[in-house]
C-alpha positions as CSV (number, residue, x, y, z in Angstrom):
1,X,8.3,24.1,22.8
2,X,10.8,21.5,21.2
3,X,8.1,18.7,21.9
4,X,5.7,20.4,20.0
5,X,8.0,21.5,17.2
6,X,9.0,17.7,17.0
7,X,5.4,16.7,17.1
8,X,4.3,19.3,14.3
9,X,7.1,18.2,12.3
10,X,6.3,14.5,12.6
11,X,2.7,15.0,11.4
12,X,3.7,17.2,8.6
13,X,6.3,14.4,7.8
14,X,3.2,12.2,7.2
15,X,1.9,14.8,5.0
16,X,4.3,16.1,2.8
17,X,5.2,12.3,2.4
18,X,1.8,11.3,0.9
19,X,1.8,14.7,-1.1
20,X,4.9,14.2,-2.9
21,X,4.0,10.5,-3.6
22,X,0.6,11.7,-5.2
23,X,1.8,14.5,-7.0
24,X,2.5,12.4,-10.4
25,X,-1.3,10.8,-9.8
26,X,-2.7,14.3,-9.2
27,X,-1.2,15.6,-13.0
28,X,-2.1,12.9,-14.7
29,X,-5.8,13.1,-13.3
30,X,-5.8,16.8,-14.3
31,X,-6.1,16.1,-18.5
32,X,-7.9,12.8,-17.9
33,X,-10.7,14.5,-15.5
34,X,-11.1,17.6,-17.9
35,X,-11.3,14.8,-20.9
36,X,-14.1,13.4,-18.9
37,X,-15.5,16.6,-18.4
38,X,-15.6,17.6,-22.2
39,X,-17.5,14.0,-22.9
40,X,-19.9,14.5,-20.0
41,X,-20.8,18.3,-21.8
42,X,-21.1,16.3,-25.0
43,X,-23.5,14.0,-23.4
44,X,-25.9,16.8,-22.0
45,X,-24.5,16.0,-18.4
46,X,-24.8,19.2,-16.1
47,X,-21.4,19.8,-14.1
48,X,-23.2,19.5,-10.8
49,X,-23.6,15.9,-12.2
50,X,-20.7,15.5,-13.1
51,X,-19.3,16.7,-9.6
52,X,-21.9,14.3,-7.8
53,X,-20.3,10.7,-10.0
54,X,-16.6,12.3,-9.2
55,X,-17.5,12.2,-5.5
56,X,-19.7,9.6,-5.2
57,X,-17.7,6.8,-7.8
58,X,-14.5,8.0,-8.0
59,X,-13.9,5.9,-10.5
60,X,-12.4,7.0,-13.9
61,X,-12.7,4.0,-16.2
62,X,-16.3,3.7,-14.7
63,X,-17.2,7.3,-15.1
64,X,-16.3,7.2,-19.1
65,X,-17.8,4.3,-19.7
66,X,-21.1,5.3,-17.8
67,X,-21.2,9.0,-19.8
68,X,-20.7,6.7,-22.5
69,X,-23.5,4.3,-22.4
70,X,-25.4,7.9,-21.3
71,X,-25.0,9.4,-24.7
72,X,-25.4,5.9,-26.4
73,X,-28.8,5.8,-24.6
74,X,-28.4,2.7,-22.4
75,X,-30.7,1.7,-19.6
76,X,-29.9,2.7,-15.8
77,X,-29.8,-1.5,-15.1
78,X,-27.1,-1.8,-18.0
79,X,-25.0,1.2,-16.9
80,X,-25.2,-0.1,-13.1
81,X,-23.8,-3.8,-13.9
82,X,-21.4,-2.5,-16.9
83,X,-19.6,-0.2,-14.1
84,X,-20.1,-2.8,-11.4
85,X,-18.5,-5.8,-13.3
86,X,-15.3,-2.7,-14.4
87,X,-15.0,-2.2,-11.2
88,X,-14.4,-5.5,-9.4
89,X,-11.4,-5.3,-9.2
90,X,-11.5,-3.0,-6.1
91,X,-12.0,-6.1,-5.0
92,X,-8.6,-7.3,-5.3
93,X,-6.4,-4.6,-4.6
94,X,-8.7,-3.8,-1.4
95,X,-7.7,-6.7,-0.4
96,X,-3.7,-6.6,-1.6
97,X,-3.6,-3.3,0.5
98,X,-5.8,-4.6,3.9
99,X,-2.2,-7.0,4.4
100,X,-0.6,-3.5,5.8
101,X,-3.6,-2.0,7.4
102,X,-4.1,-4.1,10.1
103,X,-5.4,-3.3,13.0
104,X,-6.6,0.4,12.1
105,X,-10.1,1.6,12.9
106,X,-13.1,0.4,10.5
107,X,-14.2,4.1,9.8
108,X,-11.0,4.4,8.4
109,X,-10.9,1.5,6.4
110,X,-13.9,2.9,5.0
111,X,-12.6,6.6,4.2
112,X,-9.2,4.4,2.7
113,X,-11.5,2.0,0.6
114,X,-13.5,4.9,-0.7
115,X,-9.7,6.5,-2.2
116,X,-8.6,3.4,-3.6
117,X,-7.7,3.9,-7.5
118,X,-5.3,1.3,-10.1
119,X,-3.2,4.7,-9.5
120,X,-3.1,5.3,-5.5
121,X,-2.7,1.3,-5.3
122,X,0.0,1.0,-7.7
123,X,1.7,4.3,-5.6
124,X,1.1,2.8,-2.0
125,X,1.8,-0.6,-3.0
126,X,5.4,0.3,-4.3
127,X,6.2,2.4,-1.0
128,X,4.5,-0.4,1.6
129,X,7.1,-2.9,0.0
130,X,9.9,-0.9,0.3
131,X,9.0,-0.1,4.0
132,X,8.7,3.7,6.0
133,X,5.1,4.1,4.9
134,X,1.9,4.0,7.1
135,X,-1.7,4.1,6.5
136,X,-1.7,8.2,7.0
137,X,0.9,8.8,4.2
138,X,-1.1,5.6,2.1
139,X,-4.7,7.7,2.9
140,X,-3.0,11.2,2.3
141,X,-2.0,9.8,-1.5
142,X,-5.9,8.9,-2.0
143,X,-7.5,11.9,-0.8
144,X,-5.2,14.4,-2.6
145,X,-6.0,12.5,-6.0
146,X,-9.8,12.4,-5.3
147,X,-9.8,16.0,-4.6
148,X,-7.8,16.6,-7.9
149,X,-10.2,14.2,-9.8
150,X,-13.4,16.4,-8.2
151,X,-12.0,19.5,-9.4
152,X,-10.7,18.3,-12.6
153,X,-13.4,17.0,-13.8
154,X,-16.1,19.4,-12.7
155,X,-13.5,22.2,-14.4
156,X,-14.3,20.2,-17.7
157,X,-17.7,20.1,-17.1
158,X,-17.8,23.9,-16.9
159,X,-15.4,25.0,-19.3
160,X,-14.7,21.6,-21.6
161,X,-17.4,22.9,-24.1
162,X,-13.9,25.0,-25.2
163,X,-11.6,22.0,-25.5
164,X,-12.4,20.3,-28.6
165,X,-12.2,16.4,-28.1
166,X,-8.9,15.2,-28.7
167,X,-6.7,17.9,-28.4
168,X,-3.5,18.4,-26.3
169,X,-3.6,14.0,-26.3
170,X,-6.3,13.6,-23.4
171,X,-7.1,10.5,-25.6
172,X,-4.3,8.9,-24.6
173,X,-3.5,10.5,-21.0
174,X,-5.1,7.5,-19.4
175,X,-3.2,5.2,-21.3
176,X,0.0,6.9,-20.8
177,X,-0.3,7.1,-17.0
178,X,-1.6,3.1,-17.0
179,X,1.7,2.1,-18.8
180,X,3.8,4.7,-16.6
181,X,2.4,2.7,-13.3
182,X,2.8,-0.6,-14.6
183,X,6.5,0.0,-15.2
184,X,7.2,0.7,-11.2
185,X,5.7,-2.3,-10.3
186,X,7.8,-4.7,-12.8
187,X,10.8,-5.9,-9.8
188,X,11.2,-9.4,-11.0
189,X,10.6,-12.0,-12.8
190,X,7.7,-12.7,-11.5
191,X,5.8,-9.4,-11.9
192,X,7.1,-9.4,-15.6
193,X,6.1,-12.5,-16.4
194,X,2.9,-11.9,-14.5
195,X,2.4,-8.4,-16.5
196,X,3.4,-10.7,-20.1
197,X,0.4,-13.3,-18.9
198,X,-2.0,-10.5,-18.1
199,X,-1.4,-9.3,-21.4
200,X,-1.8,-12.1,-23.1
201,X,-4.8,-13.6,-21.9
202,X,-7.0,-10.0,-21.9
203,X,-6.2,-9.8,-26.0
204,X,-7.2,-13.7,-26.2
205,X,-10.1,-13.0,-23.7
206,X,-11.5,-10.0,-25.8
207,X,-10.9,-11.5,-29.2
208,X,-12.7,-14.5,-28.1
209,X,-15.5,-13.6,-25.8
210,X,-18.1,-10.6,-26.4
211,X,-18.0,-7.9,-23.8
212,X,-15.7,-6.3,-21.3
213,X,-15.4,-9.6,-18.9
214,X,-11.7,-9.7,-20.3
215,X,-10.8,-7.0,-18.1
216,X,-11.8,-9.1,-14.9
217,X,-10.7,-12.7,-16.3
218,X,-7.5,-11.3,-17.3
219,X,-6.8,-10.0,-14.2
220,X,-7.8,-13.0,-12.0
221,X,-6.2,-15.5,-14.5
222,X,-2.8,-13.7,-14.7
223,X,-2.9,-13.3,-10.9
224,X,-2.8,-16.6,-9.7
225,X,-0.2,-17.5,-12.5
226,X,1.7,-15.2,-10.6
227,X,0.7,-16.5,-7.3
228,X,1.8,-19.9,-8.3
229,X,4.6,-18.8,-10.5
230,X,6.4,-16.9,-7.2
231,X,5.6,-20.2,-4.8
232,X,7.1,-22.2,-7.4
233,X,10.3,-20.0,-7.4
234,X,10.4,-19.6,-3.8
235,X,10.8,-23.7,-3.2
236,X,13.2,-24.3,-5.7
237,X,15.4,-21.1,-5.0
């Protein structure tokens, strides 16, 4: 009876640890995904649509921008690259986060890959450096926000015809939560300075060439600054 009270406890540890890690993910994607779900009734998209990008993308910057280029009329072959070149940098934090994940099963890997957000990454990313987090509490995080993305954005779909677009600042939600994140991953120095170059060089990027590859070349660029900014500081410390 103690065993299995200790072992019951254990695995709800896991959970409860991931839950109240994700909970600040899962509010911000409520306004965000019902913003989404206004613009996808504004584009003639039926919520069982909408429902079908939220499970199979799970990606928000990718799902406005696709509804987007809907209602603009776009083909399917610009849509696909558009949201394909947005969403390289899954790339990188995929690989960030694999560093802690060794050694778990593949059919894992692929239930964690399919979770990973800029939100869940920022959130597991802060508690794998400070230690006392495994890949159930990391995986926990993901699902919960997906299955507060599906809902929240399929509730938009249905009932976002009443929310005019706009209102109660779901305009700026995303940005908000963006800026929120970015703030618990500033340590040092180097994350700072690496944040500073990011900055800079996306504004430069997008001022001086067309199109949204600023998003990726900013990211790249200001990441190995960083990478040679922090070996550079670890020799001469």
């Amino acid at each position: 009876m103690t065993e299995h009270t200790h072992v019951t406890t254990k695995n709800e540890s896991w959970f409860w640890d991931g839950a109240t890690a994700s909970w600040p993910i899962c509010f911000g994607y409520i306004p965000i995904g019902l913003a989404l779900g206004v613009l996808a009734t504004q584009a003639a998209i039926p919520f069982w649509a909408v429902a079908m990008m939220s499970i199979l993308v799970f990606a928000g910057s990718a799902q406005f921008i696709c509804v987007a280029m809907l209602a603009a009329g776009a083909s399917t072959w610009s849509i696909i690259f558009t949201t394909f070149v947005v969403n390289l940098r899954h790339f990188l934090m995929s690989s960030a986060v694999a560093v802690h994940l060794n050694g778990i099963r593949r059919l894992f890997l692929s239930a964690f890959a399919y979770g990973i957000t800029d939100e869940s990454f920022a959130v597991n990313m802060t508690h794998f450096r400070t230690g006392n987090w495994d890949h159930k509490r990391a995986i926990t995080v993901n699902q919960l926000a997906n299955t507060t993305w599906i809902i929240s954005t399929v509730c938009g779909a249905v009932l976002g015809q009443f929310i005019p677009r706009g209102a109660f600042g779901t305009d700026y939600a995303l940005t908000a939560m963006f800026l929120a994140l970015l703030l618990f991953q500033l340590h040092n120095i180097v994350y700072v300075l690496t944040g500073i170059a990011a900055l800079g060089i996306s504004v430069a990027w997008y001022l001086l060439i067309p199109g949204d590859s600023y998003i990726i070349g900013g990211s790249i660029t200001a990441a190995t600054f960083g990478y040679f900014f922090k070996q550079y500081r670890e020799k001469h410390t």
